[in-house]
N, CA, C and O of each residue as an XYZ file, in Angstrom:
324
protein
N      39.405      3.786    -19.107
C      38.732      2.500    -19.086
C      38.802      1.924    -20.486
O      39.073      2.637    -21.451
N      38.542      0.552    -20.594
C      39.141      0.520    -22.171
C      37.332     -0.246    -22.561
O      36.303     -0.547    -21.956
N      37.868     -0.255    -23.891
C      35.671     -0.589    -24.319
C      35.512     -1.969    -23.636
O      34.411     -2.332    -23.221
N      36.802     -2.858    -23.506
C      35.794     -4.274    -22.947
C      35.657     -4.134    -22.084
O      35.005     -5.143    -21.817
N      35.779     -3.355    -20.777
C      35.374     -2.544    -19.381
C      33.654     -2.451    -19.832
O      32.713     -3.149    -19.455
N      33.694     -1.399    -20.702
C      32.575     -0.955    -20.911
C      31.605     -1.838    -21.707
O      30.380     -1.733    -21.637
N      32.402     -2.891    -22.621
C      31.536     -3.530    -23.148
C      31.114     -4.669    -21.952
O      30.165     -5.217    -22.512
N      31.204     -5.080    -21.152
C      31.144     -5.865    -19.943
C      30.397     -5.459    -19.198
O      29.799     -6.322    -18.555
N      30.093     -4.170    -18.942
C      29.290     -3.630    -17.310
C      27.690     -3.409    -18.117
O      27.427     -3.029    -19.258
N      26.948     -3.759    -17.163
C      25.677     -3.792    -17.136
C      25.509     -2.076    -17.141
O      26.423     -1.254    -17.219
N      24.291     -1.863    -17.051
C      23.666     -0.135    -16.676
C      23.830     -0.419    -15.631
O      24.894      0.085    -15.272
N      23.167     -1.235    -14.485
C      23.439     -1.733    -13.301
C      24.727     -1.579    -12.954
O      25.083     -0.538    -12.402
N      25.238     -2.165    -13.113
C      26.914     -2.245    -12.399
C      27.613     -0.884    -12.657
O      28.360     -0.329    -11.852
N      27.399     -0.590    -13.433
C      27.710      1.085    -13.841
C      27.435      1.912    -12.878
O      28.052      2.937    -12.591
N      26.355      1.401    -12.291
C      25.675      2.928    -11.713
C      25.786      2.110    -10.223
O      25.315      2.693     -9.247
N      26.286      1.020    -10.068
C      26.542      1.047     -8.299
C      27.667      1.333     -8.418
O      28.326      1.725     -7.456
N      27.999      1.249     -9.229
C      30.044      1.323     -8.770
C      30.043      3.295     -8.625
O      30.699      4.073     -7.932
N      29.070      3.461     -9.553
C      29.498      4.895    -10.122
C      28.614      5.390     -8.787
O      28.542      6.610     -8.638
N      27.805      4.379     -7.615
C      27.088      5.387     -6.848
C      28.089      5.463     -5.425
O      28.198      6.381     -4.612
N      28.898      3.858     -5.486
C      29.850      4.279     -4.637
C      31.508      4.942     -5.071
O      32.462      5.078     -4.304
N      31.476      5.098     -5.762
C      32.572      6.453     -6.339
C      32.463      7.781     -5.736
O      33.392      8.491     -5.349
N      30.812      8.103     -5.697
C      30.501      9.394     -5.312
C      30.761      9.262     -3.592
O      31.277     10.023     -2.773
N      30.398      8.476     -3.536
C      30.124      7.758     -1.921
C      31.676      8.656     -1.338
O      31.964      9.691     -0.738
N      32.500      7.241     -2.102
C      33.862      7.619     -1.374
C      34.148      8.910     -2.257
O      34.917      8.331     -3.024
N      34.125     10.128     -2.710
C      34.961     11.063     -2.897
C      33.831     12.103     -1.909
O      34.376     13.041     -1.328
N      32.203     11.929     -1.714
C      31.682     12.681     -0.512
C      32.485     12.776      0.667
O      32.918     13.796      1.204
N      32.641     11.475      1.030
C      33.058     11.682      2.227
C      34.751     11.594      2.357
O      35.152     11.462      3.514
N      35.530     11.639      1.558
C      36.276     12.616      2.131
C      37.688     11.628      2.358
O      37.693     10.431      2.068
N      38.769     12.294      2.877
C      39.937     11.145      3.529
C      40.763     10.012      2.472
O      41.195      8.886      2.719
N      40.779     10.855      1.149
C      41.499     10.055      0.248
C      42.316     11.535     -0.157
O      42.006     12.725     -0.226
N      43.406     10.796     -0.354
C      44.734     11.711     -0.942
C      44.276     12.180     -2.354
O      43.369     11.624     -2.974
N      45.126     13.474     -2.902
C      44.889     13.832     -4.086
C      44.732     12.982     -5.241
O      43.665     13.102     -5.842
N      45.645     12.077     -5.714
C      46.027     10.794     -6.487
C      44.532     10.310     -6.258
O      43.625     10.411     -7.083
N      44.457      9.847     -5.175
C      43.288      8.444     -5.139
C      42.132      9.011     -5.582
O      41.589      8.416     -6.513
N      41.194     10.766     -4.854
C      40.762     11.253     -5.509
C      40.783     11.726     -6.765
O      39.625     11.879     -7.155
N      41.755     12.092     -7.752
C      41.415     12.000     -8.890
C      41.632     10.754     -9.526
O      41.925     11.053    -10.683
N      41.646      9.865     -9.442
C      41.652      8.324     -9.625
C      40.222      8.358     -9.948
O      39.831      8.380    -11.115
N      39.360      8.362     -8.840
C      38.099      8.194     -8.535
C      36.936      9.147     -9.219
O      35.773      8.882     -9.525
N      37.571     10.141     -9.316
C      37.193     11.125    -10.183
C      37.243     10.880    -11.843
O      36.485     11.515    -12.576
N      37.776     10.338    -12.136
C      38.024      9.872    -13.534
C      37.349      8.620    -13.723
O      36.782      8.603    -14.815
N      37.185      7.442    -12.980
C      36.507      6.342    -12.762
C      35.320      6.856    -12.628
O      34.532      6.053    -13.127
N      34.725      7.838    -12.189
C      33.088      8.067    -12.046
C      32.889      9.004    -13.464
O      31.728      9.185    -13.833
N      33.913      9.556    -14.201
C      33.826      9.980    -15.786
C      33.427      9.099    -16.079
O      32.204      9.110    -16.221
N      34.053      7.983    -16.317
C      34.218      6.156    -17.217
C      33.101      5.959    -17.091
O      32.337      6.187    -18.029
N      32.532      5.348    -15.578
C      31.148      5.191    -15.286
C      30.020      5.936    -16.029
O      29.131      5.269    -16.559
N      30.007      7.406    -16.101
C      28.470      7.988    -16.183
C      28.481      7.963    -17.735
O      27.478      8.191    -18.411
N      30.032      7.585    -18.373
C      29.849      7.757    -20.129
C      29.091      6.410    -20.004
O      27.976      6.534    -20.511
N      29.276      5.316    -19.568
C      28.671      3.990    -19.729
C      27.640      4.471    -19.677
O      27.103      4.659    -20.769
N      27.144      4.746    -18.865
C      26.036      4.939    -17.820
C      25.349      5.479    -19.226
O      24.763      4.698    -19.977
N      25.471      6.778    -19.486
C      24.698      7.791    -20.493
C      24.540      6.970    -21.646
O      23.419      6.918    -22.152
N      25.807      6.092    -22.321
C      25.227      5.116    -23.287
C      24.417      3.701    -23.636
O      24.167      3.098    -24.679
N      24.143      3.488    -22.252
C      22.576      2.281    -22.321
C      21.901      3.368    -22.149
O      21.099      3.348    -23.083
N      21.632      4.743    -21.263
C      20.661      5.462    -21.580
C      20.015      5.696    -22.794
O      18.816      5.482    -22.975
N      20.940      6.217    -23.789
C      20.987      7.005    -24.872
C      20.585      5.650    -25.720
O      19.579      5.781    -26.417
N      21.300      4.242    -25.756
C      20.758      3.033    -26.391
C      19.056      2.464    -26.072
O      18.645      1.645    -26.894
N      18.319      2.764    -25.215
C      17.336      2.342    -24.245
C      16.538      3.082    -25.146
O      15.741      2.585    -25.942
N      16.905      4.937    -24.920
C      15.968      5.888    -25.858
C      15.627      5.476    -26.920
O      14.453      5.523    -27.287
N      16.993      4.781    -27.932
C      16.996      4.763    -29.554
C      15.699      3.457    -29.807
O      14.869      3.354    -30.710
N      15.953      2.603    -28.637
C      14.716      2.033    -28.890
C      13.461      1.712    -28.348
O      12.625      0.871    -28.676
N      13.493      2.477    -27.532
C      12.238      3.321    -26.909
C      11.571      4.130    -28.186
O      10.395      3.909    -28.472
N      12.260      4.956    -28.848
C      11.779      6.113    -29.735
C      11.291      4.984    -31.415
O      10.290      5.313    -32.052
N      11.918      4.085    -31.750
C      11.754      2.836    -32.695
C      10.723      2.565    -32.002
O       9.705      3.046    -32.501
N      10.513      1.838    -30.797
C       8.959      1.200    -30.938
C       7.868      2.158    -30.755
O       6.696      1.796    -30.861
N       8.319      3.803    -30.388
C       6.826      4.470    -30.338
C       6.414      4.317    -32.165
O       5.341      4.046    -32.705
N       8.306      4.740    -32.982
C       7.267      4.934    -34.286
C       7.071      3.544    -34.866
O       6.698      3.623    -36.036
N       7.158      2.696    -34.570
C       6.592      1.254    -35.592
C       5.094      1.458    -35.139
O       4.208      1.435    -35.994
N       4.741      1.696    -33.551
C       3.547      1.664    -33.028
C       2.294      2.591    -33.699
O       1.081      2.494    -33.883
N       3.327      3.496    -33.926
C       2.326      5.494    -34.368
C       2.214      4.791    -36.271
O       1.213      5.065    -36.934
N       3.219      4.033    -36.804
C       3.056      3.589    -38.428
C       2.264      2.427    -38.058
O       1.087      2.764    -38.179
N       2.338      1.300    -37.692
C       1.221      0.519    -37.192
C      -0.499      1.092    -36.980
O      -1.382      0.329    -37.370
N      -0.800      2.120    -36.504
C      -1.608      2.874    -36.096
C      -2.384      3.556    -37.418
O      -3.556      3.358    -37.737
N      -1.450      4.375    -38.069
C      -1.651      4.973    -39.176
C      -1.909      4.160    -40.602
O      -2.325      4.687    -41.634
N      -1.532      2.601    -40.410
C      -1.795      1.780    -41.636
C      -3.253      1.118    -41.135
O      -4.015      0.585    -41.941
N      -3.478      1.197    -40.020
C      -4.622      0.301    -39.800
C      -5.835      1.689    -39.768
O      -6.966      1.254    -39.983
N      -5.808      2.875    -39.597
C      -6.785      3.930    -39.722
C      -6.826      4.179    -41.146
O      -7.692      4.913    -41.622
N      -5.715      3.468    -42.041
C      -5.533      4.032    -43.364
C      -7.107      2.471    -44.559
O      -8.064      2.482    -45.333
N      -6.214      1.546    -43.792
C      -7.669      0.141    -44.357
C      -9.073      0.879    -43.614
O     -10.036      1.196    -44.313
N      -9.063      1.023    -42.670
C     -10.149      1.279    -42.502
C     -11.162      2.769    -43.230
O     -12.380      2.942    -43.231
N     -10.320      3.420    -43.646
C     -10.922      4.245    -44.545
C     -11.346      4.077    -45.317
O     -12.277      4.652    -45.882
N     -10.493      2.824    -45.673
C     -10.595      2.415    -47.810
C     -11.975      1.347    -47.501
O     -12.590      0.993    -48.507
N     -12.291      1.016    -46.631
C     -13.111     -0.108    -46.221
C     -14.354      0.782    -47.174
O     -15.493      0.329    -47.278
């Protein structure tokens, strides 16, 4: 897949395409080729996939600590009060 693939797909679109990938290699009735086609396309997918995860965390984990330093400067005035 090349990055503007990846720079293009939503988490969303990632993960329907990547839910019917699984879909069609469950059930079955695709030739070797097409299955590993599909097999490699649901690689592409779950790396997308794992990197809005992994992007989501980085700032998920940024606003707990601005929140926890936010927290700690305002218990810090109130001491000095």
């Amino acid at each position: 897949m090349s990055s503007r693939t990846e720079e293009t797909l939503s988490y969303e679109q990632a993960r329907d395409e990547l839910i019917e990938v699984v879909r069609r290699l469950e059930a079955g009735g695709t030739s070797l080729e097409e299955s590993l086609a599909l097999w490699e396309r649901g690689e592409e997918l779950a790396r997308v996939c794992r990197r809005w995860l992994e992007g989501a965390r980085a700032r998920l984990d940024a606003a707990l600590a601005e929140g926890e330093e936010a927290e700690e400067g305002e218990e810090g005035d109130a001491e000095g009060e």
